[in-house]
CSV table of C-alpha atoms and ligand atoms in Angstrom, one decimal:
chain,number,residue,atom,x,y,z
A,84,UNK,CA,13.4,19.2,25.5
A,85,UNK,CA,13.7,21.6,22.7
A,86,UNK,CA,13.3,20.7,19.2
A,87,UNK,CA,13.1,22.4,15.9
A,88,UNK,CA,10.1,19.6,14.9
A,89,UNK,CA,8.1,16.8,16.0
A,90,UNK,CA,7.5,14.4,13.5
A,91,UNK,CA,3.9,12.3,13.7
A,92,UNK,CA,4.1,8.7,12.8
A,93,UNK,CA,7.5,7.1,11.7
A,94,UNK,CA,6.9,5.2,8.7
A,95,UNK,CA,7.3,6.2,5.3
A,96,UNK,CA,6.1,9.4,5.2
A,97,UNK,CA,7.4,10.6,8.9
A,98,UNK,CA,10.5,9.2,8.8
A,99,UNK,CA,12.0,10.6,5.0
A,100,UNK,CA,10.8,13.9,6.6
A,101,UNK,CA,13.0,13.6,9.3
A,102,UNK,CA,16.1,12.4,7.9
A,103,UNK,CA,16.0,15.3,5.4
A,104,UNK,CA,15.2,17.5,8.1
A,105,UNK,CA,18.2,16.1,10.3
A,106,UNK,CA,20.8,16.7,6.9
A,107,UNK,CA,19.3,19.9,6.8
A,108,UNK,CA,20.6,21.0,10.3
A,109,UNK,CA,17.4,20.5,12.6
A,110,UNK,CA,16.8,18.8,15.8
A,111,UNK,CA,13.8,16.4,15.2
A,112,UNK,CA,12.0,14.6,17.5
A,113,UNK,CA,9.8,11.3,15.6
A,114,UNK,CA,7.0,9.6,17.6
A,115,UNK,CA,4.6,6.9,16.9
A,116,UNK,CA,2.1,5.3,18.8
A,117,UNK,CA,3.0,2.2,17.4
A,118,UNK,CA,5.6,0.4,19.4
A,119,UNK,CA,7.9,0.7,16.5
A,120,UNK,CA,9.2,2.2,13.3
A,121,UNK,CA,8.1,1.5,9.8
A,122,UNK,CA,4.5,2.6,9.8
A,123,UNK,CA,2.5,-0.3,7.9
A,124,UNK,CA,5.5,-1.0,6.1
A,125,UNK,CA,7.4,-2.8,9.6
A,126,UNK,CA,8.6,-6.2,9.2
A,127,UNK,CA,9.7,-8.4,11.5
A,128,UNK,CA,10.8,-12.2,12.1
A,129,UNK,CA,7.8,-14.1,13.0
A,130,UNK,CA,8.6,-16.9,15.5
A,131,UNK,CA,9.7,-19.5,13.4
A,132,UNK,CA,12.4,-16.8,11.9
A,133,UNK,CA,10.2,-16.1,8.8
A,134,UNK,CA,10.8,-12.4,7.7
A,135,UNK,CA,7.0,-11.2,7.5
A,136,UNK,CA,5.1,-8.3,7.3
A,137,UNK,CA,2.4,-7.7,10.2
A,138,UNK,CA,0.4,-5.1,8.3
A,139,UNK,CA,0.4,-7.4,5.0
A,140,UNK,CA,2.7,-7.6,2.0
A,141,UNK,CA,4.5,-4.6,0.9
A,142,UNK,CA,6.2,-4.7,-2.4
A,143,UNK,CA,8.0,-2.4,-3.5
A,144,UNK,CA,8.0,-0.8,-7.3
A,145,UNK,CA,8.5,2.9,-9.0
A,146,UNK,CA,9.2,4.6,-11.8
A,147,UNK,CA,11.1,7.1,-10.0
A,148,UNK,CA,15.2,6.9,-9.9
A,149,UNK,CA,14.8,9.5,-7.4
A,150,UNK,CA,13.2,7.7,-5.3
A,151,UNK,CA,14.9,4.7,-5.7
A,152,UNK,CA,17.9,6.2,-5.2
A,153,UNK,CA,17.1,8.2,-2.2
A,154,UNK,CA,15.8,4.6,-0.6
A,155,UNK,CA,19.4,3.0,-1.9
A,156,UNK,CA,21.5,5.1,1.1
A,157,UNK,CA,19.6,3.2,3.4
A,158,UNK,CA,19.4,-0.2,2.0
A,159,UNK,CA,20.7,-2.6,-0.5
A,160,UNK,CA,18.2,-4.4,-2.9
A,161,UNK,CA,17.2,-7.9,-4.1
A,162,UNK,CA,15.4,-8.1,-7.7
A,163,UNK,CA,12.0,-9.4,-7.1
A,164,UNK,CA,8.6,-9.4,-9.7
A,165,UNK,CA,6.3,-10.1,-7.9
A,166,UNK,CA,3.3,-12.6,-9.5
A,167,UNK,CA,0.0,-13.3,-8.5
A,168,UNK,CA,-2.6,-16.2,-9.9
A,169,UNK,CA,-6.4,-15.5,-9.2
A,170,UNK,CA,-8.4,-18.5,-7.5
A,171,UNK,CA,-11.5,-19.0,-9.7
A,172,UNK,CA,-13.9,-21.6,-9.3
A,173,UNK,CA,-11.1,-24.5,-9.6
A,174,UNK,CA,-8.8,-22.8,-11.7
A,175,UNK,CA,-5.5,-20.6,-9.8
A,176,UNK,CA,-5.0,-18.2,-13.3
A,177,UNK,CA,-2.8,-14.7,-13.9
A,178,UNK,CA,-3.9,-11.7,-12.5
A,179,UNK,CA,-3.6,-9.0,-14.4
A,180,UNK,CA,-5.5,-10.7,-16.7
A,181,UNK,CA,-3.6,-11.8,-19.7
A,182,UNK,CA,-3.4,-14.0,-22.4
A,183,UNK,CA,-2.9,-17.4,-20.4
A,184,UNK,CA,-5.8,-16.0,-18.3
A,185,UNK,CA,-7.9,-15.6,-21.3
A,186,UNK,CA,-7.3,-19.1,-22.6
A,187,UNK,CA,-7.2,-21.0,-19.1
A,188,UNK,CA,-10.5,-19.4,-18.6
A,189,UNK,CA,-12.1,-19.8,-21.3
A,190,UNK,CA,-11.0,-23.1,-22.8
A,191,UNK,CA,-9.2,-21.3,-25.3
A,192,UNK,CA,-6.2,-21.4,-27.4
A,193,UNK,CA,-5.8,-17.8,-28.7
A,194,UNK,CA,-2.5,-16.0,-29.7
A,195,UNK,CA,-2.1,-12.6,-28.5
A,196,UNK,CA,-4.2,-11.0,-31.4
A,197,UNK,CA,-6.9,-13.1,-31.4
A,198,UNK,CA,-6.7,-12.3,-27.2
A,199,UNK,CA,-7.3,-8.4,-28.1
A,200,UNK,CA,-9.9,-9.5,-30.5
A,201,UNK,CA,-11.6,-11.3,-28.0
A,202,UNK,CA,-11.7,-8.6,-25.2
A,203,UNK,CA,-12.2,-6.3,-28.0
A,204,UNK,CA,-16.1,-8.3,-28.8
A,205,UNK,CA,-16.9,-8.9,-25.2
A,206,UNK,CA,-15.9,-5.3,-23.7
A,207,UNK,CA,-18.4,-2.8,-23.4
A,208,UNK,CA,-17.1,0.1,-23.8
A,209,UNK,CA,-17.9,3.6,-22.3
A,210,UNK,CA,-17.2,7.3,-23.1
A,211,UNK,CA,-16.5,8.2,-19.4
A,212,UNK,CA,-14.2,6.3,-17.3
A,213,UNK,CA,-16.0,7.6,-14.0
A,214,UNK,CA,-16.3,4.9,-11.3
A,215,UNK,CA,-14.0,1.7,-11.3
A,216,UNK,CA,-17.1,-0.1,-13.0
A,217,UNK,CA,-16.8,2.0,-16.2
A,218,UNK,CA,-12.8,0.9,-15.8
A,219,UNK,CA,-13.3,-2.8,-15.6
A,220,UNK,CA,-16.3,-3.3,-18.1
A,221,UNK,CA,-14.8,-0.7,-20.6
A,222,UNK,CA,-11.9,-3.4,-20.7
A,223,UNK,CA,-13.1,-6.7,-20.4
A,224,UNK,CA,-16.8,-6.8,-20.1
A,225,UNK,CA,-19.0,-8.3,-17.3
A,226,UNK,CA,-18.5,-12.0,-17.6
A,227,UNK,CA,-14.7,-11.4,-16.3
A,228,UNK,CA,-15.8,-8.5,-14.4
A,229,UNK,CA,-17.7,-10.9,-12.1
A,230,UNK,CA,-15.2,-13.4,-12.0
A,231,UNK,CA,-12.3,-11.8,-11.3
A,232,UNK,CA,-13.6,-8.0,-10.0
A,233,UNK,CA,-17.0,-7.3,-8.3
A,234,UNK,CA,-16.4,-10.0,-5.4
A,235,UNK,CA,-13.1,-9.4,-4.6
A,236,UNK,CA,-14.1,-5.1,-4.8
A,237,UNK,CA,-17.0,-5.8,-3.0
A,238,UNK,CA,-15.0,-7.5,-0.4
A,239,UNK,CA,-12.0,-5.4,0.1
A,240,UNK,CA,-14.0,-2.3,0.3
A,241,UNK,CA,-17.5,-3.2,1.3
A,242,UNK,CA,-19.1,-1.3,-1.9
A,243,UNK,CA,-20.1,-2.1,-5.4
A,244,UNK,CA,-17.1,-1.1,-8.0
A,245,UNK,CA,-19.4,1.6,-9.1
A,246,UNK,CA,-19.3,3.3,-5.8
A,247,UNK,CA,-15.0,3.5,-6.2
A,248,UNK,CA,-13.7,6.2,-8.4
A,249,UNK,CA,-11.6,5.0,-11.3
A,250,UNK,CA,-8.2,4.8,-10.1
A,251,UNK,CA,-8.9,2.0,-7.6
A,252,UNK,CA,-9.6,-0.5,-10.3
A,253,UNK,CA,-7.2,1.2,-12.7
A,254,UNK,CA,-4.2,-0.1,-10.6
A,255,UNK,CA,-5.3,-3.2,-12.4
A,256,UNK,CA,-4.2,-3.2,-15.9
A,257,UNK,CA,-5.9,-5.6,-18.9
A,258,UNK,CA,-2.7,-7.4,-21.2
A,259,UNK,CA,-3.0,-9.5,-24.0
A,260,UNK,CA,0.4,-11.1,-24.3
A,261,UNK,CA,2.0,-13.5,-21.7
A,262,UNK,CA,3.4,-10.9,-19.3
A,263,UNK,CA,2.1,-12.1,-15.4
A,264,UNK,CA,3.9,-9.6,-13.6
A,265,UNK,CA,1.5,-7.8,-11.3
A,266,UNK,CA,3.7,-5.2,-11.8
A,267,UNK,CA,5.5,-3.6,-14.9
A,268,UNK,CA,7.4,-0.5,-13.3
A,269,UNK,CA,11.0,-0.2,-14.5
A,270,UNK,CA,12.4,-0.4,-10.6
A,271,UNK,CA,11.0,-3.9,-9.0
A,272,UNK,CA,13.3,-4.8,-5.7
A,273,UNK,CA,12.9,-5.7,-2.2
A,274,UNK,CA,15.1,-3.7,0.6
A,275,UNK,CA,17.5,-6.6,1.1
A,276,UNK,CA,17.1,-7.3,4.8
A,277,UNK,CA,13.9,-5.8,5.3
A,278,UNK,CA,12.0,-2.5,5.3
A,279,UNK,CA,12.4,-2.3,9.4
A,280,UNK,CA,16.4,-2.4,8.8
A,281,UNK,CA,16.2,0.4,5.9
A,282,UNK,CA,13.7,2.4,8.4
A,283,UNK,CA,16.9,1.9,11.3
A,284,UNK,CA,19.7,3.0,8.9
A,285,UNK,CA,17.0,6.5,7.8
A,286,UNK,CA,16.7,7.2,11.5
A,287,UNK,CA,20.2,6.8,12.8
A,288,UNK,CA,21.5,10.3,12.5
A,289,UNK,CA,22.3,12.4,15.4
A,290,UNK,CA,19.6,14.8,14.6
A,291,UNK,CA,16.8,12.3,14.9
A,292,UNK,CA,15.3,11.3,18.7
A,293,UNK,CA,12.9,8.3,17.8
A,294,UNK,CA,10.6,7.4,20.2
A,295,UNK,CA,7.8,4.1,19.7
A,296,UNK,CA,4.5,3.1,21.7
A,297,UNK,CA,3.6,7.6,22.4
A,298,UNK,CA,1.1,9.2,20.9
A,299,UNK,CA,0.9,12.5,19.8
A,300,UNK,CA,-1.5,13.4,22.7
A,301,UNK,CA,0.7,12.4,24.9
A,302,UNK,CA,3.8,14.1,23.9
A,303,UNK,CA,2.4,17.7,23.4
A,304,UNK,CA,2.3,18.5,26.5
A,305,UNK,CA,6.1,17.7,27.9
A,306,UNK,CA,7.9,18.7,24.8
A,307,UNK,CA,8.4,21.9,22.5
A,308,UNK,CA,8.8,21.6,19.4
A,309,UNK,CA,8.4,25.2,16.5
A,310,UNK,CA,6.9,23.1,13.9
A,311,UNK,CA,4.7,19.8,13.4
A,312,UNK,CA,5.0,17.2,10.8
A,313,UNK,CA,2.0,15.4,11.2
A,314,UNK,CA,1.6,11.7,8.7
A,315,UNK,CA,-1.5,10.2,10.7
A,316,UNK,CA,-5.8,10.5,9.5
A,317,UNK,CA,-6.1,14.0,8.9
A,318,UNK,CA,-9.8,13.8,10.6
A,319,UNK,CA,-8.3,12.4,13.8
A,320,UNK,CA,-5.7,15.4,14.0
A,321,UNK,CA,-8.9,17.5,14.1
A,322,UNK,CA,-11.0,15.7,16.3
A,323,UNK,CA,-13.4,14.5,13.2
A,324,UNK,CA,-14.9,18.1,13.5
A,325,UNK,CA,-16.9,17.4,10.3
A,326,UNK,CA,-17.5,14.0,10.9
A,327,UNK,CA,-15.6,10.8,10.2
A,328,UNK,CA,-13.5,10.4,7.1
A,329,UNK,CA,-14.1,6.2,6.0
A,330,UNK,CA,-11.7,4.4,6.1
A,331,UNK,CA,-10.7,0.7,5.5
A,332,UNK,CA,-9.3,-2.0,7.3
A,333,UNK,CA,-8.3,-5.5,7.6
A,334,UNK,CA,-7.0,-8.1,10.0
A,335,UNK,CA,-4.7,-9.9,9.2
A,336,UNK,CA,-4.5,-13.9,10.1
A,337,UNK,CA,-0.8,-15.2,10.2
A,338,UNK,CA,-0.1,-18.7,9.8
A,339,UNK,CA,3.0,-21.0,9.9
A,340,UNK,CA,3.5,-23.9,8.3
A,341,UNK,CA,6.5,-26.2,10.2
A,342,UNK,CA,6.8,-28.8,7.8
A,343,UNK,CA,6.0,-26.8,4.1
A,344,UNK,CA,8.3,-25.8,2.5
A,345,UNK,CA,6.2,-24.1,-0.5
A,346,UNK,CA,2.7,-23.3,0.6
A,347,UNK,CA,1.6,-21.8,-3.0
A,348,UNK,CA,3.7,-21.3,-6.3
A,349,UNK,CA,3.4,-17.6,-6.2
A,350,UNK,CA,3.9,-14.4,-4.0
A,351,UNK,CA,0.1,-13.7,-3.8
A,352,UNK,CA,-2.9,-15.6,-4.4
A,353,UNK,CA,-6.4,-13.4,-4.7
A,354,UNK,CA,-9.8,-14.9,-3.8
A,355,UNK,CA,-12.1,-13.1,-5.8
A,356,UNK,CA,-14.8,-15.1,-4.7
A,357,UNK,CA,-16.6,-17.3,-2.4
A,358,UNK,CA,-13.8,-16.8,0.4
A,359,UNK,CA,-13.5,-14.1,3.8
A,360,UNK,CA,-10.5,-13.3,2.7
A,361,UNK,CA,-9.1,-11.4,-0.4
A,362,UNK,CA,-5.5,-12.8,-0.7
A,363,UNK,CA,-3.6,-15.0,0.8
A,364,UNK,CA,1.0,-13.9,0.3
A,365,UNK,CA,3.4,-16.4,0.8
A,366,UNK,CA,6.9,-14.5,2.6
A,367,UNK,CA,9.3,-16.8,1.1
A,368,UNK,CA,8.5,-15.0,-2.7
A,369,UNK,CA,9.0,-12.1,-1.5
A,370,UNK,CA,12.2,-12.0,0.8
A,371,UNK,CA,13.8,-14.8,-1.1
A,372,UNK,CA,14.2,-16.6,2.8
A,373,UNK,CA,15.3,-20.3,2.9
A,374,UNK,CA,13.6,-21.9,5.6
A,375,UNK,CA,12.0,-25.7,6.0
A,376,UNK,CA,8.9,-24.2,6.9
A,377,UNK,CA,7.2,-21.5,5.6
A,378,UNK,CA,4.8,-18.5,6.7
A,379,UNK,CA,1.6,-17.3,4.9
A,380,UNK,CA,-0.8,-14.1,5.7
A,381,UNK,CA,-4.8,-14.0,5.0
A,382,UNK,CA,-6.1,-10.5,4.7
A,383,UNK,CA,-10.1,-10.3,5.9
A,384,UNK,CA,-11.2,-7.0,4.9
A,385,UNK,CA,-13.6,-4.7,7.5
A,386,UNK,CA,-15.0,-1.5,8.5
A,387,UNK,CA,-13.1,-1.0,12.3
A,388,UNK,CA,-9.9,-1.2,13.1
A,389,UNK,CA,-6.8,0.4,11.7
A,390,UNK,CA,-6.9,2.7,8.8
A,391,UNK,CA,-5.4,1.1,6.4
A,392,UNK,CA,-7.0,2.6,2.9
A,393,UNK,CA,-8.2,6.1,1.9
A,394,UNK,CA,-11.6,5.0,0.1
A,395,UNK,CA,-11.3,6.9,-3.1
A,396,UNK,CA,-15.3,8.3,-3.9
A,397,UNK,CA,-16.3,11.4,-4.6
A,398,UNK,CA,-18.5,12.2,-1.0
A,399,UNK,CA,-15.1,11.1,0.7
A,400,UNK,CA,-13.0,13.1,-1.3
A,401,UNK,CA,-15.5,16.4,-0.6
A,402,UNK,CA,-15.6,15.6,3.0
A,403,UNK,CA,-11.4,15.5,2.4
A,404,UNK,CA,-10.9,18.6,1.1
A,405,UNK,CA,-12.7,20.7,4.2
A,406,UNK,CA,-10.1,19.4,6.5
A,407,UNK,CA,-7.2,19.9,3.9
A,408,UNK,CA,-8.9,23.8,4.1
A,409,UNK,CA,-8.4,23.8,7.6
A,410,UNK,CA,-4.7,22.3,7.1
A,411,UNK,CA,-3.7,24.9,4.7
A,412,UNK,CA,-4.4,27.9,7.0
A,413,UNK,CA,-1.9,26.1,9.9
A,414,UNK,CA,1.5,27.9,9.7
A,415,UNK,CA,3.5,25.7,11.9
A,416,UNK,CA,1.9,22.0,11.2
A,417,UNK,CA,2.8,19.6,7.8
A,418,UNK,CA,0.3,17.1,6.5
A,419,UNK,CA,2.2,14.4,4.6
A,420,UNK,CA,1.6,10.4,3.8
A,421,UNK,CA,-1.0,8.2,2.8
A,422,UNK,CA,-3.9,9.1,5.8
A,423,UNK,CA,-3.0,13.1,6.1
A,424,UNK,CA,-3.2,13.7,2.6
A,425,UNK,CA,-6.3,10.6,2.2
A,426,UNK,CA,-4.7,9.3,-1.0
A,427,UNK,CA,-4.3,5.7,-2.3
A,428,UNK,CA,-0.7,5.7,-2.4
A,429,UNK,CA,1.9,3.2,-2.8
A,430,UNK,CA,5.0,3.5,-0.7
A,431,UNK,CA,7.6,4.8,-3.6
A,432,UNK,CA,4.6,8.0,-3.6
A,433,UNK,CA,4.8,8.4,-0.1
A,434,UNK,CA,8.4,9.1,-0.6
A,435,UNK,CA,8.3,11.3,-3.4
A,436,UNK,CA,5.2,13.3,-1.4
A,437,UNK,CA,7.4,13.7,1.4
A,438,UNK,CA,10.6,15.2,-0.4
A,439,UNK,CA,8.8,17.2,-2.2
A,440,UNK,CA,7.0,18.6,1.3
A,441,UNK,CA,10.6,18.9,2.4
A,442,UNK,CA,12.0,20.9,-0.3
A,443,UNK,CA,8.5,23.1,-0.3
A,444,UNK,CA,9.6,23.8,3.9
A,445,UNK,CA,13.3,24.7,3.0
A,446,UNK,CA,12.0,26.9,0.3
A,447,UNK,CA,9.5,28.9,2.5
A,448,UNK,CA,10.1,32.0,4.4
B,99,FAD,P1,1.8,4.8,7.6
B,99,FAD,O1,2.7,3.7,7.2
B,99,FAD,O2,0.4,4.4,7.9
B,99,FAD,O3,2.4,5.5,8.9
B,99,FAD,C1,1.7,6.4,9.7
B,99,FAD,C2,2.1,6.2,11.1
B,99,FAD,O4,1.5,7.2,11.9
B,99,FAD,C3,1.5,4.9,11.7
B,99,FAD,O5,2.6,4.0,12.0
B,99,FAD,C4,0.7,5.3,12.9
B,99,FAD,O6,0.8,4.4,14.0
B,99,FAD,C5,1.3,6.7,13.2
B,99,FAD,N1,0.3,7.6,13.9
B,99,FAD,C6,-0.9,7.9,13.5
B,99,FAD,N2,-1.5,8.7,14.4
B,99,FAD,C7,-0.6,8.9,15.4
B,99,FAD,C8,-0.7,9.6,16.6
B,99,FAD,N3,-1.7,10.4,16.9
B,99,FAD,N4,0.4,9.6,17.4
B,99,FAD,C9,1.5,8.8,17.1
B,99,FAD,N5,1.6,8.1,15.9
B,99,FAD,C10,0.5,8.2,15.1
B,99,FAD,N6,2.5,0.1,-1.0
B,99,FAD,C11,3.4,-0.4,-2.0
B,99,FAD,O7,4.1,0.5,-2.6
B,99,FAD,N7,3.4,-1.7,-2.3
B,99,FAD,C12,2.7,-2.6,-1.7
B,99,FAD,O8,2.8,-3.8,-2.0
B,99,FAD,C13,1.8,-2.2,-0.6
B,99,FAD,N8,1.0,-3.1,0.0
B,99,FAD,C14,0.2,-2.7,1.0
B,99,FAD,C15,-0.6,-3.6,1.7
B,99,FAD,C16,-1.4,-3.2,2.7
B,99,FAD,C17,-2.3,-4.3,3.4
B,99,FAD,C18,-1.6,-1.8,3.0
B,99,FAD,C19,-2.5,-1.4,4.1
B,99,FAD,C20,-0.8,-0.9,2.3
B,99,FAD,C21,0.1,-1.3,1.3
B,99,FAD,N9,0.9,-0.4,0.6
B,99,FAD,C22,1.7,-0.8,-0.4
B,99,FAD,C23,0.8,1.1,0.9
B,99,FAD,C24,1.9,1.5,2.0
B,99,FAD,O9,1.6,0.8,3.2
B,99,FAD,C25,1.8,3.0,2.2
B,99,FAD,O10,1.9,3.7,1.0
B,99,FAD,C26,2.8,3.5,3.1
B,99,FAD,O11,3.2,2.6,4.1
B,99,FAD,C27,2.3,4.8,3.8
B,99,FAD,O12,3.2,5.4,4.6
B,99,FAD,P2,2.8,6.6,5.5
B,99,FAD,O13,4.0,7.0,6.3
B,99,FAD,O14,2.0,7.6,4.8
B,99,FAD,O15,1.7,5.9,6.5
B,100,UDP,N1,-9.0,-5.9,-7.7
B,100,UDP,C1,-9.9,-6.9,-8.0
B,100,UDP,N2,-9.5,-8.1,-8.2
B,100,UDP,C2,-8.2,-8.5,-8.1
B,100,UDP,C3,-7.3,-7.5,-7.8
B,100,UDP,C4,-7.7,-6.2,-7.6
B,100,UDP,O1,-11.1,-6.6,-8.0
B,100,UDP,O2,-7.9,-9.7,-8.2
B,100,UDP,C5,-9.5,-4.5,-7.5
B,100,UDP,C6,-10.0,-4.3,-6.1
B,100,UDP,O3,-11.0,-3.3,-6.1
B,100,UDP,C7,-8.7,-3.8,-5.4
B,100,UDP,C8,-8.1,-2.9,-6.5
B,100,UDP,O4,-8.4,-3.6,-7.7
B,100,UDP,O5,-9.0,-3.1,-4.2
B,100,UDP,C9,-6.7,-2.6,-6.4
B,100,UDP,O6,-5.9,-3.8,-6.3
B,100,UDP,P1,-4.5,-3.8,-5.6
B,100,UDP,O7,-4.0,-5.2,-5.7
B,100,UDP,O8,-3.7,-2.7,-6.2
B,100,UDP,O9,-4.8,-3.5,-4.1
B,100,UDP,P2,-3.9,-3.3,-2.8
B,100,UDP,O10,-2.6,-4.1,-3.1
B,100,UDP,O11,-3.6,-1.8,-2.7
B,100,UDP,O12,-4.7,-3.8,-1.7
């Protein structure tokens, strides 16, 4: 068949491109070579009827009302913070690190000013905020840098936190009052029955073909199509001509547990130390589910597999921009979403990246 564009990849990225796309009059075909929609965001009903999230847990927060309200056609919402408590040495204690953290810690009993006080003696600070080192000790110094960051860095990513640029550790803030919300943006929700349900209700328009478990390889061949929105690793769309772009992954290990009903008292717990795995999320916290069992998820960091994480570093981001140099010269293919463009972004970004994209297209010539 004829369409107007193929769309690569149908989760975040791929599949606001092709609704706005399909409003906007065109006839879109959206592939993925997964055997469904979502992207990493996909959840689905594990077999004990636990809502769960395959790729691991997806919470979703902005600051944006556009974005939030572009999302709100295709779902409704249920008000969730979500909390996580750090396991150290026998302690489980708030991450972000805050003023319980500080006191639990520590042995202490400090109100909030004597807490700034305190990271203000045992910080060290620096001029430059360069690598996710400078971030961490510039706020709270290396004793809590060891317990609470270099592990679990060194585990997520396989490097030292002074191999990361800044803005990994920086997603992390320092607090010195009681607030244990990992998150403070001013829009905090769930999609109401799932992300997979909100991805159904973006897709179903009559200008949108969806089809799951084809690759892009495959289809580009049989079909025509003028233009190509392409949301997978930028390297792979060019046969890693200058060499592999790193990426992370992880595996995930999915458990149920019959017979539990509350496996840990918070969404998230992080391991930090001593463990395989960085985090272990309990569904229920996030989805709000009653069930008489519930279903946890271990994430085990490593080098192969899917690519889950851009790793933000200066050589990665060099080796980056000579493929986005080849991708600005193509006339007729779109780079969009958290592996084409190689950027650390949360899923309300990946929205806001890909209307943007959209309006750039309708504004073109
Ligand atoms: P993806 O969701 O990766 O979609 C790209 C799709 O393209 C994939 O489905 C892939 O199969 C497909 N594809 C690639 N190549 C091809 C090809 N050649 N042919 C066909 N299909 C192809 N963000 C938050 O805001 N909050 C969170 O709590 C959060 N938690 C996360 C936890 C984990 C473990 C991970 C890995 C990410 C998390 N994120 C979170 C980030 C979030 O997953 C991303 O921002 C978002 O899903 C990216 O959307 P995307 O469309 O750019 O990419
Ligand atoms: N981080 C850490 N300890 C923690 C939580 C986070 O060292 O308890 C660091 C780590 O480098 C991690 C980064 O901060 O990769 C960003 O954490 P975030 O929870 O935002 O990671 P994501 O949810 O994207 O995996």
């Amino acid at each position: 068949m004829n369409y107007d564009y193929l769309i690569v990849g149908a989760g975040f990225a791929g599949s606001v491109c092709a609704r706005q796309l399909a409003e906007s009059g065109k006839n879109v075909l959206i592939i993925d070579k997964r055997p469904h929609i979502g992207g990493n965001a996909y959840d689905a009903h594990d077999e004990a009827g636990l809502l769960t999230h395959p790729y691991g847990p997806h919470i979703f927060h902005t600051n944006s009302k556009r974005v939030f309200e572009y999302l709100s056609r295709f779902t409704d919402w249920r008000f969730y913070e979500h909390r996580v408590l750090a396991q150290v040495g026998d302690k489980q204690v708030p991450i972000p690190i805050n003023r319980v953290t500080l006191n639990k810690i520590y042995g202490l009993d400090l109100n909030e000013a004597e807490a700034a006080g305190f990271l203000e003696k045992v910080r060290e600070p620096r001029d430059v905020l360069k690598t996710s080192e400078d971030v961490v000790l510039n706020s709270v110094g290396s004793d809590l840098c060891d317990k609470f960051f270099r592990g679990y860095t060194l585990k997520q990513w396989g490097l030292d936190l002074s191999q990361l640029s800044a803005g990994v550790a920086a997603r992390i803030p320092t607090r010195t009052n009681d607030d244990d919300r990992y998150f403070t943006d001013t829009l905090q929700f769930m999609p109401a029955n799932g992300y997979t349900k909100m991805f159904e209700r973006m897709l179903d328009h009559p200008g949108i073909a969806v089809r799951v478990g084809v690759d892009l390889q495959e289809i580009r061949d049989t079909e025509e199509f003028a233009h190509l929105v392409y949301t997978g690793p930028i390297d792979a769309f060019y046969g890693h001509c200058f060499g592999k772009l790193p990426y992370r992954s992880l595996s995930f290990e999915h458990q149920h547990f019959p017979d539990t009903p509350e496996f840990q008292p918070v969404g998230t717990v992080n391991f930090p130390n001593d463990y395989a795995y960085t985090r272990t999320t309990e569904f229920k916290h996030l989805t709000g589910q009653k069930h008489t069992g519930t279903s946890i998820v271990r994430e085990y960091p490593q080098a192969e597999g899917d690519p889950y994480y851009p790793i933000p570093r200066p050589e990665n981001e060099a080796l980056f921009k000579r493929y986005q140099a080849l991708a600005e010269k193509e006339q007729k293919v779109t780079f969009v979403g958290r592996l084409a463009q190689y950027r650390y972004y949360n899923m309300d970004q990946v929205v806001a990246a890909a209307l943007s994209c959209m309006e750039s297209i309708h504004a073109g010539p």
